[in-house]
């Protein structure tokens, strides 16, 4: 497993939802001079997708090298094919990740853009319209999707650039010498230690060297928590280690608050509900966010640790998908993100242990059956790596 090595002297800006993220992204693309790398799980055929696509085309027309990777499952086969045709005509390079599951069940769930090796964007936002549901584009959300990304300038960008460049080359066929050179360069970048703000690190999950890097970063943060931990995710189905870390933190007096998205998938909600009672008994607060679609994957621990990225708290993100988070050690950033999460908590509905006292037997059975089904499926698609 790769060590999580931090670099300083970064300038990292929190971007809340599409209203802040997409204008910043398009402005950066329009200012690009040499190259752009963009990775996304969903590149939708909607208003936002068209705006981002137009900006990429403008960059290519200026002579900028534009490389785009879309996930086959997330973006959809038809849309991937259409993008491929459109991009080819305007000299935008496009590659599709894991078409027809030729590489197993892995998905490219990362959302990253690097511009001119100087500016990077990373977070949970796909390239799709904020007011449309991810999984049913005919459904208009009651409020913009609750999500986050970061804009990064500074030494960390070099590390992120090496990561996306490696991904691009791997999808195009990569010789062993080039792979070794990039592996070496990544370590040289990561080992540049700095003491000045803002200190941050890239943590990724893949099926090679970084199988558990993101999970271990959460475990370390929770294990060292002294006062509080606020965590938000749309899909909550962690394995035993993370559940134990949450419970143990709460039992030793840490204020642990989970802000969870609900309402997208009945089976996902049922799996989460099967895990609530033990967490609630240990003192973990559980808040369900129902104001709109919660899609952010963010957390803050105490006053000096935060993360923003693409990784959910479920088996797919922690065991199967390719994911990318940024961990930030900066008090001002932590306080800013915590305020957003606290507002989300205020807009949510708290689940209490007494709510389970009178749950009908058939609902209890449904929750248990959903969990057993989920665990069985994860063991299959995660090739035996799932532990509960």
Tab-separated table of C-alpha atoms in Angstrom:
chain	number	residue	atom	x	y	z
A	1	UNK	CA	0.000	0.000	0.000
A	2	UNK	CA	1.229	3.482	-0.846
A	3	UNK	CA	1.962	5.687	2.157
A	4	UNK	CA	-0.111	8.842	2.440
A	5	UNK	CA	2.503	11.570	2.082
A	6	UNK	CA	1.511	15.201	2.437
A	7	UNK	CA	2.721	18.255	0.561
A	8	UNK	CA	2.399	21.830	1.765
A	9	UNK	CA	2.204	25.254	0.139
A	10	UNK	CA	-1.095	24.357	-1.525
A	11	UNK	CA	-4.021	26.665	-2.183
A	12	UNK	CA	-7.235	24.628	-1.926
A	13	UNK	CA	-10.710	26.089	-2.397
A	14	UNK	CA	-13.896	24.275	-1.394
A	15	UNK	CA	-16.566	24.280	-4.114
A	16	UNK	CA	-20.141	23.566	-3.062
A	17	UNK	CA	-22.367	21.928	-5.663
A	18	UNK	CA	-22.512	22.718	-9.353
A	19	UNK	CA	-23.206	26.416	-8.904
A	20	UNK	CA	-19.613	26.876	-7.716
A	21	UNK	CA	-17.905	23.920	-9.360
A	22	UNK	CA	-18.876	24.166	-13.028
A	23	UNK	CA	-18.134	27.900	-13.536
A	24	UNK	CA	-14.689	27.360	-11.967
A	25	UNK	CA	-14.049	24.275	-14.095
A	26	UNK	CA	-15.122	25.924	-17.352
A	27	UNK	CA	-13.099	29.062	-16.574
A	28	UNK	CA	-9.996	26.909	-16.068
A	29	UNK	CA	-10.622	24.952	-19.267
A	30	UNK	CA	-11.097	28.178	-21.224
A	31	UNK	CA	-7.769	29.453	-19.876
A	32	UNK	CA	-5.861	26.244	-20.674
A	33	UNK	CA	-2.746	26.662	-22.831
A	34	UNK	CA	-1.188	23.211	-23.218
A	35	UNK	CA	-3.133	20.201	-21.869
A	36	UNK	CA	-6.242	19.030	-20.050
A	37	UNK	CA	-6.956	15.675	-18.421
A	38	UNK	CA	-10.540	14.975	-17.393
A	39	UNK	CA	-11.849	11.818	-15.711
A	40	UNK	CA	-15.515	11.374	-14.810
A	41	UNK	CA	-17.920	8.608	-13.955
A	42	UNK	CA	-20.925	10.319	-15.592
A	43	UNK	CA	-20.695	12.657	-18.584
A	44	UNK	CA	-24.357	13.357	-19.179
A	45	UNK	CA	-26.135	14.459	-22.340
A	46	UNK	CA	-27.755	17.430	-20.614
A	47	UNK	CA	-27.342	21.188	-20.205
A	48	UNK	CA	-24.249	20.947	-18.033
A	49	UNK	CA	-22.682	18.195	-20.116
A	50	UNK	CA	-23.117	20.337	-23.218
A	51	UNK	CA	-21.476	23.357	-21.540
A	52	UNK	CA	-18.446	21.375	-20.380
A	53	UNK	CA	-18.170	19.626	-23.742
A	54	UNK	CA	-18.247	22.966	-25.550
A	55	UNK	CA	-15.434	24.282	-23.329
A	56	UNK	CA	-13.314	21.186	-24.066
A	57	UNK	CA	-13.936	21.635	-27.788
A	58	UNK	CA	-12.910	25.301	-27.608
A	59	UNK	CA	-9.684	24.266	-25.900
A	60	UNK	CA	-8.926	21.657	-28.571
A	61	UNK	CA	-9.556	24.241	-31.284
A	62	UNK	CA	-6.904	26.461	-29.652
A	63	UNK	CA	-4.400	23.621	-29.947
A	64	UNK	CA	-4.660	22.381	-26.352
A	65	UNK	CA	-4.227	18.610	-25.929
A	66	UNK	CA	-7.488	17.415	-24.369
A	67	UNK	CA	-7.736	13.895	-22.917
A	68	UNK	CA	-11.099	12.711	-21.555
A	69	UNK	CA	-11.924	9.399	-19.827
A	70	UNK	CA	-15.522	8.383	-19.148
A	71	UNK	CA	-16.738	5.304	-17.322
A	72	UNK	CA	-18.712	2.946	-19.545
A	73	UNK	CA	-21.297	2.017	-16.926
A	74	UNK	CA	-21.759	5.426	-15.351
A	75	UNK	CA	-21.939	7.388	-18.590
A	76	UNK	CA	-23.763	4.645	-20.456
A	77	UNK	CA	-22.789	2.807	-23.613
A	78	UNK	CA	-24.817	4.965	-25.992
A	79	UNK	CA	-23.548	8.244	-24.542
A	80	UNK	CA	-19.940	6.981	-24.566
A	81	UNK	CA	-20.254	6.097	-28.245
A	82	UNK	CA	-21.775	9.497	-29.062
A	83	UNK	CA	-19.053	11.313	-27.142
A	84	UNK	CA	-16.439	9.269	-28.936
A	85	UNK	CA	-17.850	10.271	-32.316
A	86	UNK	CA	-18.212	13.954	-31.427
A	87	UNK	CA	-14.803	14.255	-29.783
A	88	UNK	CA	-13.022	12.499	-32.653
A	89	UNK	CA	-14.344	15.096	-35.112
A	90	UNK	CA	-12.893	17.985	-33.080
A	91	UNK	CA	-9.590	16.330	-32.047
A	92	UNK	CA	-10.508	15.741	-28.408
A	93	UNK	CA	-8.961	12.450	-27.274
A	94	UNK	CA	-11.454	10.140	-25.572
A	95	UNK	CA	-11.085	6.764	-23.881
A	96	UNK	CA	-13.736	4.592	-22.232
A	97	UNK	CA	-13.083	2.778	-18.969
A	98	UNK	CA	-13.973	-0.920	-18.734
A	99	UNK	CA	-16.464	-1.221	-21.584
A	100	UNK	CA	-18.574	-4.372	-21.307
A	101	UNK	CA	-16.845	-5.185	-17.975
A	102	UNK	CA	-13.756	-6.540	-19.725
A	103	UNK	CA	-11.741	-5.676	-16.583
A	104	UNK	CA	-14.187	-7.237	-14.143
A	105	UNK	CA	-16.637	-5.107	-12.157
A	106	UNK	CA	-14.272	-2.189	-11.488
A	107	UNK	CA	-15.613	1.258	-12.317
A	108	UNK	CA	-13.801	4.550	-12.794
A	109	UNK	CA	-15.658	6.466	-10.118
A	110	UNK	CA	-13.058	9.246	-9.826
A	111	UNK	CA	-13.915	12.829	-10.758
A	112	UNK	CA	-10.688	14.666	-11.610
A	113	UNK	CA	-9.564	17.409	-13.954
A	114	UNK	CA	-5.999	18.718	-14.300
A	115	UNK	CA	-5.288	21.805	-16.406
A	116	UNK	CA	-1.785	22.708	-17.629
A	117	UNK	CA	-0.266	20.781	-14.685
A	118	UNK	CA	-1.012	23.888	-12.619
A	119	UNK	CA	-4.629	23.570	-11.495
A	120	UNK	CA	-6.621	20.515	-10.430
A	121	UNK	CA	-10.241	19.802	-9.570
A	122	UNK	CA	-11.264	16.754	-7.568
A	123	UNK	CA	-14.395	15.726	-5.713
A	124	UNK	CA	-17.759	14.051	-5.992
A	125	UNK	CA	-19.372	15.962	-8.847
A	126	UNK	CA	-20.043	14.232	-12.129
A	127	UNK	CA	-20.518	16.157	-15.350
A	128	UNK	CA	-24.276	16.450	-15.097
A	129	UNK	CA	-26.950	19.016	-14.303
A	130	UNK	CA	-27.369	19.791	-10.611
A	131	UNK	CA	-31.158	19.663	-10.699
A	132	UNK	CA	-31.573	16.264	-12.346
A	133	UNK	CA	-31.472	12.976	-10.458
A	134	UNK	CA	-28.359	10.917	-11.236
A	135	UNK	CA	-30.258	7.754	-12.059
A	136	UNK	CA	-33.454	9.115	-13.585
A	137	UNK	CA	-32.828	12.217	-15.659
A	138	UNK	CA	-36.561	12.824	-16.008
A	139	UNK	CA	-36.781	13.498	-12.263
A	140	UNK	CA	-36.174	17.138	-11.313
A	141	UNK	CA	-34.751	17.517	-7.818
A	142	UNK	CA	-36.388	19.895	-5.307
A	143	UNK	CA	-33.029	21.644	-4.756
A	144	UNK	CA	-29.548	21.443	-6.291
A	145	UNK	CA	-27.711	18.196	-5.577
A	146	UNK	CA	-25.704	18.448	-2.307
A	147	UNK	CA	-22.127	17.805	-3.349
A	148	UNK	CA	-18.556	19.104	-3.067
A	149	UNK	CA	-15.298	19.400	-4.953
A	150	UNK	CA	-12.018	21.224	-4.419
A	151	UNK	CA	-9.916	23.431	-6.672
A	152	UNK	CA	-6.206	22.901	-6.035
A	153	UNK	CA	-3.109	24.915	-6.895
A	154	UNK	CA	0.329	24.078	-5.592
A	155	UNK	CA	2.655	21.058	-5.301
A	156	UNK	CA	-0.197	18.563	-4.878
A	157	UNK	CA	-1.259	19.190	-8.488
A	158	UNK	CA	1.887	17.451	-9.756
A	159	UNK	CA	0.913	14.304	-7.865
A	160	UNK	CA	-2.636	14.403	-9.218
A	161	UNK	CA	-1.330	14.988	-12.735
A	162	UNK	CA	0.881	11.908	-12.546
A	163	UNK	CA	-2.112	9.879	-11.385
A	164	UNK	CA	-4.381	10.900	-14.269
A	165	UNK	CA	-1.579	10.648	-16.819
A	166	UNK	CA	-0.892	7.101	-15.646
A	167	UNK	CA	-4.580	6.243	-15.965
A	168	UNK	CA	-4.652	7.624	-19.506
A	169	UNK	CA	-1.584	5.652	-20.531
A	170	UNK	CA	-2.842	2.435	-18.925
A	171	UNK	CA	-6.041	2.638	-20.969
A	172	UNK	CA	-3.977	3.168	-24.110
A	173	UNK	CA	-1.557	0.325	-23.450
A	174	UNK	CA	1.504	1.071	-21.361
A	175	UNK	CA	4.945	-0.489	-21.616
A	176	UNK	CA	6.672	-1.613	-18.433
A	177	UNK	CA	9.499	0.918	-18.670
A	178	UNK	CA	7.082	3.846	-18.872
A	179	UNK	CA	5.059	2.399	-16.002
A	180	UNK	CA	8.193	2.198	-13.831
A	181	UNK	CA	9.242	5.747	-14.711
A	182	UNK	CA	5.859	7.128	-13.734
A	183	UNK	CA	5.788	5.070	-10.554
A	184	UNK	CA	9.192	6.519	-9.656
A	185	UNK	CA	8.134	10.078	-10.524
A	186	UNK	CA	5.022	9.766	-8.376
A	187	UNK	CA	7.112	8.831	-5.363
A	188	UNK	CA	9.508	11.705	-5.971
A	189	UNK	CA	6.591	14.133	-6.047
A	190	UNK	CA	4.928	12.586	-2.987
A	191	UNK	CA	8.124	12.726	-0.961
A	192	UNK	CA	8.447	16.504	-1.306
A	193	UNK	CA	7.527	17.406	2.262
A	194	UNK	CA	6.552	20.941	3.217
A	195	UNK	CA	5.621	22.547	6.497
A	196	UNK	CA	3.604	25.531	5.260
A	197	UNK	CA	-0.180	25.603	4.762
A	198	UNK	CA	-2.095	24.179	3.119
A	199	UNK	CA	-0.951	20.625	3.765
A	200	UNK	CA	-2.779	17.977	1.749
A	201	UNK	CA	-2.425	14.529	0.212
A	202	UNK	CA	-4.025	12.593	-2.618
A	203	UNK	CA	-5.406	9.206	-1.568
A	204	UNK	CA	-6.626	6.831	-4.248
A	205	UNK	CA	-8.157	3.363	-4.318
A	206	UNK	CA	-7.373	0.882	-7.057
A	207	UNK	CA	-6.886	-2.867	-7.396
A	208	UNK	CA	-3.082	-2.751	-7.532
A	209	UNK	CA	-1.049	-0.916	-4.891
A	210	UNK	CA	-3.822	1.063	-3.217
A	211	UNK	CA	-6.519	-1.431	-2.281
A	212	UNK	CA	-7.171	-0.021	1.194
A	213	UNK	CA	-5.567	3.445	1.195
A	214	UNK	CA	-8.796	5.437	1.492
A	215	UNK	CA	-10.287	3.148	4.132
A	216	UNK	CA	-7.090	3.293	6.192
A	217	UNK	CA	-7.039	7.088	6.019
A	218	UNK	CA	-10.542	7.118	7.553
A	219	UNK	CA	-9.575	4.545	10.183
A	220	UNK	CA	-6.515	6.556	11.196
A	221	UNK	CA	-8.510	9.787	11.450
A	222	UNK	CA	-11.284	8.171	13.518
A	223	UNK	CA	-8.760	6.363	15.698
A	224	UNK	CA	-7.105	9.670	16.575
A	225	UNK	CA	-10.312	11.702	16.948
A	226	UNK	CA	-10.548	13.608	20.230
A	227	UNK	CA	-13.649	15.818	19.977
A	228	UNK	CA	-15.801	15.357	16.901
A	229	UNK	CA	-16.226	13.575	13.583
A	230	UNK	CA	-18.770	14.651	10.974
A	231	UNK	CA	-19.097	12.321	7.986
A	232	UNK	CA	-21.414	12.582	4.979
A	233	UNK	CA	-22.061	9.972	2.306
A	234	UNK	CA	-24.960	9.024	0.024
A	235	UNK	CA	-24.372	5.275	0.313
A	236	UNK	CA	-23.634	3.834	3.753
A	237	UNK	CA	-22.700	0.159	3.964
A	238	UNK	CA	-19.175	-0.030	5.428
A	239	UNK	CA	-17.477	-3.205	6.574
A	240	UNK	CA	-16.873	-4.222	10.156
A	241	UNK	CA	-13.620	-2.250	10.605
A	242	UNK	CA	-15.149	1.108	9.768
A	243	UNK	CA	-18.312	0.411	11.760
A	244	UNK	CA	-16.183	-0.528	14.766
A	245	UNK	CA	-14.083	2.637	14.352
A	246	UNK	CA	-17.229	4.793	14.391
A	247	UNK	CA	-18.623	3.030	17.444
A	248	UNK	CA	-15.351	3.082	19.383
A	249	UNK	CA	-14.892	6.791	18.736
A	250	UNK	CA	-18.393	7.506	20.037
A	251	UNK	CA	-17.915	5.265	23.088
A	252	UNK	CA	-14.805	7.173	24.143
A	253	UNK	CA	-16.724	10.460	24.049
A	254	UNK	CA	-16.155	11.734	20.508
A	255	UNK	CA	-19.216	13.397	18.957
A	256	UNK	CA	-19.718	11.203	15.877
A	257	UNK	CA	-22.352	12.347	13.382
A	258	UNK	CA	-23.305	10.555	10.178
A	259	UNK	CA	-25.173	12.546	7.523
A	260	UNK	CA	-26.587	10.038	5.055
A	261	UNK	CA	-28.401	10.302	1.762
A	262	UNK	CA	-31.588	8.264	1.367
A	263	UNK	CA	-34.317	7.659	-1.170
A	264	UNK	CA	-32.385	6.580	-4.272
A	265	UNK	CA	-32.311	2.804	-3.872
A	266	UNK	CA	-34.652	0.876	-1.579
A	267	UNK	CA	-32.159	-1.932	-1.034
A	268	UNK	CA	-29.358	0.521	-0.199
A	269	UNK	CA	-31.577	2.246	2.368
A	270	UNK	CA	-32.522	-1.126	3.854
A	271	UNK	CA	-28.867	-2.166	4.194
A	272	UNK	CA	-28.085	1.108	5.967
A	273	UNK	CA	-31.085	0.661	8.302
A	274	UNK	CA	-29.835	-2.799	9.245
A	275	UNK	CA	-26.649	-1.134	10.565
A	276	UNK	CA	-28.280	1.735	12.473
A	277	UNK	CA	-29.210	0.050	15.795
A	278	UNK	CA	-25.679	-0.962	16.858
A	279	UNK	CA	-24.278	2.418	15.878
A	280	UNK	CA	-27.043	4.263	17.706
A	281	UNK	CA	-26.510	2.175	20.847
A	282	UNK	CA	-22.837	3.170	20.830
A	283	UNK	CA	-23.752	6.856	20.711
A	284	UNK	CA	-23.309	7.604	16.990
A	285	UNK	CA	-25.782	10.188	15.694
A	286	UNK	CA	-27.483	9.260	12.419
A	287	UNK	CA	-29.087	12.002	10.320
A	288	UNK	CA	-30.949	11.293	7.085
A	289	UNK	CA	-30.823	14.085	4.507
A	290	UNK	CA	-34.026	14.292	2.481
A	291	UNK	CA	-34.047	17.899	1.274
A	292	UNK	CA	-32.566	16.877	-2.071
A	293	UNK	CA	-30.163	14.251	-3.415
A	294	UNK	CA	-27.136	14.035	-1.128
A	295	UNK	CA	-24.136	13.084	-3.261
A	296	UNK	CA	-21.209	14.568	-1.308
A	297	UNK	CA	-18.512	12.294	0.083
A	298	UNK	CA	-16.908	14.498	2.722
A	299	UNK	CA	-15.765	14.342	6.333
A	300	UNK	CA	-14.118	16.447	9.025
A	301	UNK	CA	-12.459	15.143	12.187
A	302	UNK	CA	-11.652	17.525	15.044
A	303	UNK	CA	-10.229	20.861	13.862
A	304	UNK	CA	-7.405	19.676	11.631
A	305	UNK	CA	-8.517	16.861	9.285
A	306	UNK	CA	-10.876	16.895	6.313
A	307	UNK	CA	-11.457	14.899	3.181
A	308	UNK	CA	-13.316	15.578	-0.073
A	309	UNK	CA	-13.557	13.086	-2.889
A	310	UNK	CA	-15.444	10.416	-4.779
A	311	UNK	CA	-15.383	7.512	-2.312
A	312	UNK	CA	-18.636	6.455	-0.696
A	313	UNK	CA	-18.868	4.428	2.509
A	314	UNK	CA	-19.921	1.230	0.775
A	315	UNK	CA	-18.315	-1.922	-0.552
A	316	UNK	CA	-18.198	-0.762	-4.157
A	317	UNK	CA	-16.152	2.347	-3.336
A	318	UNK	CA	-13.977	0.698	-0.705
A	319	UNK	CA	-13.329	-2.615	-2.470
A	320	UNK	CA	-14.064	-2.431	-6.211
A	321	UNK	CA	-14.094	1.029	-7.773
A	322	UNK	CA	-11.233	3.341	-8.632
A	323	UNK	CA	-11.650	6.340	-6.333
A	324	UNK	CA	-9.812	9.542	-5.448
A	325	UNK	CA	-9.999	11.721	-2.336
A	326	UNK	CA	-7.941	14.621	-1.062
A	327	UNK	CA	-7.081	14.744	2.638
A	328	UNK	CA	-6.493	18.279	3.933
A	329	UNK	CA	-4.837	19.322	7.200
A	330	UNK	CA	-5.817	22.975	7.495
A	331	UNK	CA	-7.990	24.469	10.230
A	332	UNK	CA	-9.658	27.144	8.071
A	333	UNK	CA	-10.632	24.600	5.410
A	334	UNK	CA	-11.860	22.156	8.080
A	335	UNK	CA	-14.059	24.812	9.701
A	336	UNK	CA	-15.517	25.864	6.329
A	337	UNK	CA	-16.436	22.292	5.376
A	338	UNK	CA	-17.790	21.531	8.850
A	339	UNK	CA	-20.162	24.498	8.602
A	340	UNK	CA	-21.578	23.050	5.387
A	341	UNK	CA	-22.042	19.622	6.969
A	342	UNK	CA	-23.648	21.154	10.061
A	343	UNK	CA	-26.141	22.978	7.834
A	344	UNK	CA	-26.881	19.654	6.158
A	345	UNK	CA	-27.429	18.081	9.580
A	346	UNK	CA	-29.815	20.919	10.493
A	347	UNK	CA	-31.803	20.225	7.306
A	348	UNK	CA	-31.933	16.484	7.988
A	349	UNK	CA	-34.031	14.166	10.137
A	350	UNK	CA	-32.372	12.507	13.119
A	351	UNK	CA	-32.889	8.770	13.548
A	352	UNK	CA	-33.191	7.646	17.178
A	353	UNK	CA	-32.912	4.225	18.739
A	354	UNK	CA	-36.480	4.427	20.020
A	355	UNK	CA	-37.642	4.686	16.397
A	356	UNK	CA	-36.727	1.003	16.056
A	357	UNK	CA	-38.726	-0.166	19.063
A	358	UNK	CA	-42.000	-0.511	17.159
A	359	UNK	CA	-40.741	-1.402	13.681
A	360	UNK	CA	-42.956	-4.194	12.246
A	361	UNK	CA	-41.353	-7.635	12.036
A	362	UNK	CA	-41.562	-7.702	8.245
A	363	UNK	CA	-39.463	-4.504	7.995
A	364	UNK	CA	-36.842	-6.009	10.277
A	365	UNK	CA	-36.774	-9.081	8.068
A	366	UNK	CA	-36.446	-6.871	4.963
A	367	UNK	CA	-33.509	-4.987	6.462
A	368	UNK	CA	-31.759	-8.224	7.417
A	369	UNK	CA	-32.423	-9.878	4.052
A	370	UNK	CA	-31.163	-6.796	2.201
A	371	UNK	CA	-27.948	-6.863	4.207
A	372	UNK	CA	-27.378	-10.581	3.567
A	373	UNK	CA	-28.025	-10.094	-0.145
A	374	UNK	CA	-25.678	-7.094	-0.272
A	375	UNK	CA	-22.922	-8.969	1.545
A	376	UNK	CA	-23.241	-11.986	-0.785
A	377	UNK	CA	-23.098	-9.866	-3.934
A	378	UNK	CA	-20.084	-7.908	-2.647
A	379	UNK	CA	-18.195	-11.098	-1.920
A	380	UNK	CA	-18.721	-12.152	-5.523
A	381	UNK	CA	-17.852	-8.911	-7.309
A	382	UNK	CA	-15.025	-8.037	-4.893
A	383	UNK	CA	-13.428	-11.414	-5.583
A	384	UNK	CA	-13.400	-12.461	-1.960
A	385	UNK	CA	-11.923	-9.194	-0.626
A	386	UNK	CA	-15.084	-8.276	1.297
A	387	UNK	CA	-14.778	-8.821	5.021
A	388	UNK	CA	-17.601	-8.262	7.495
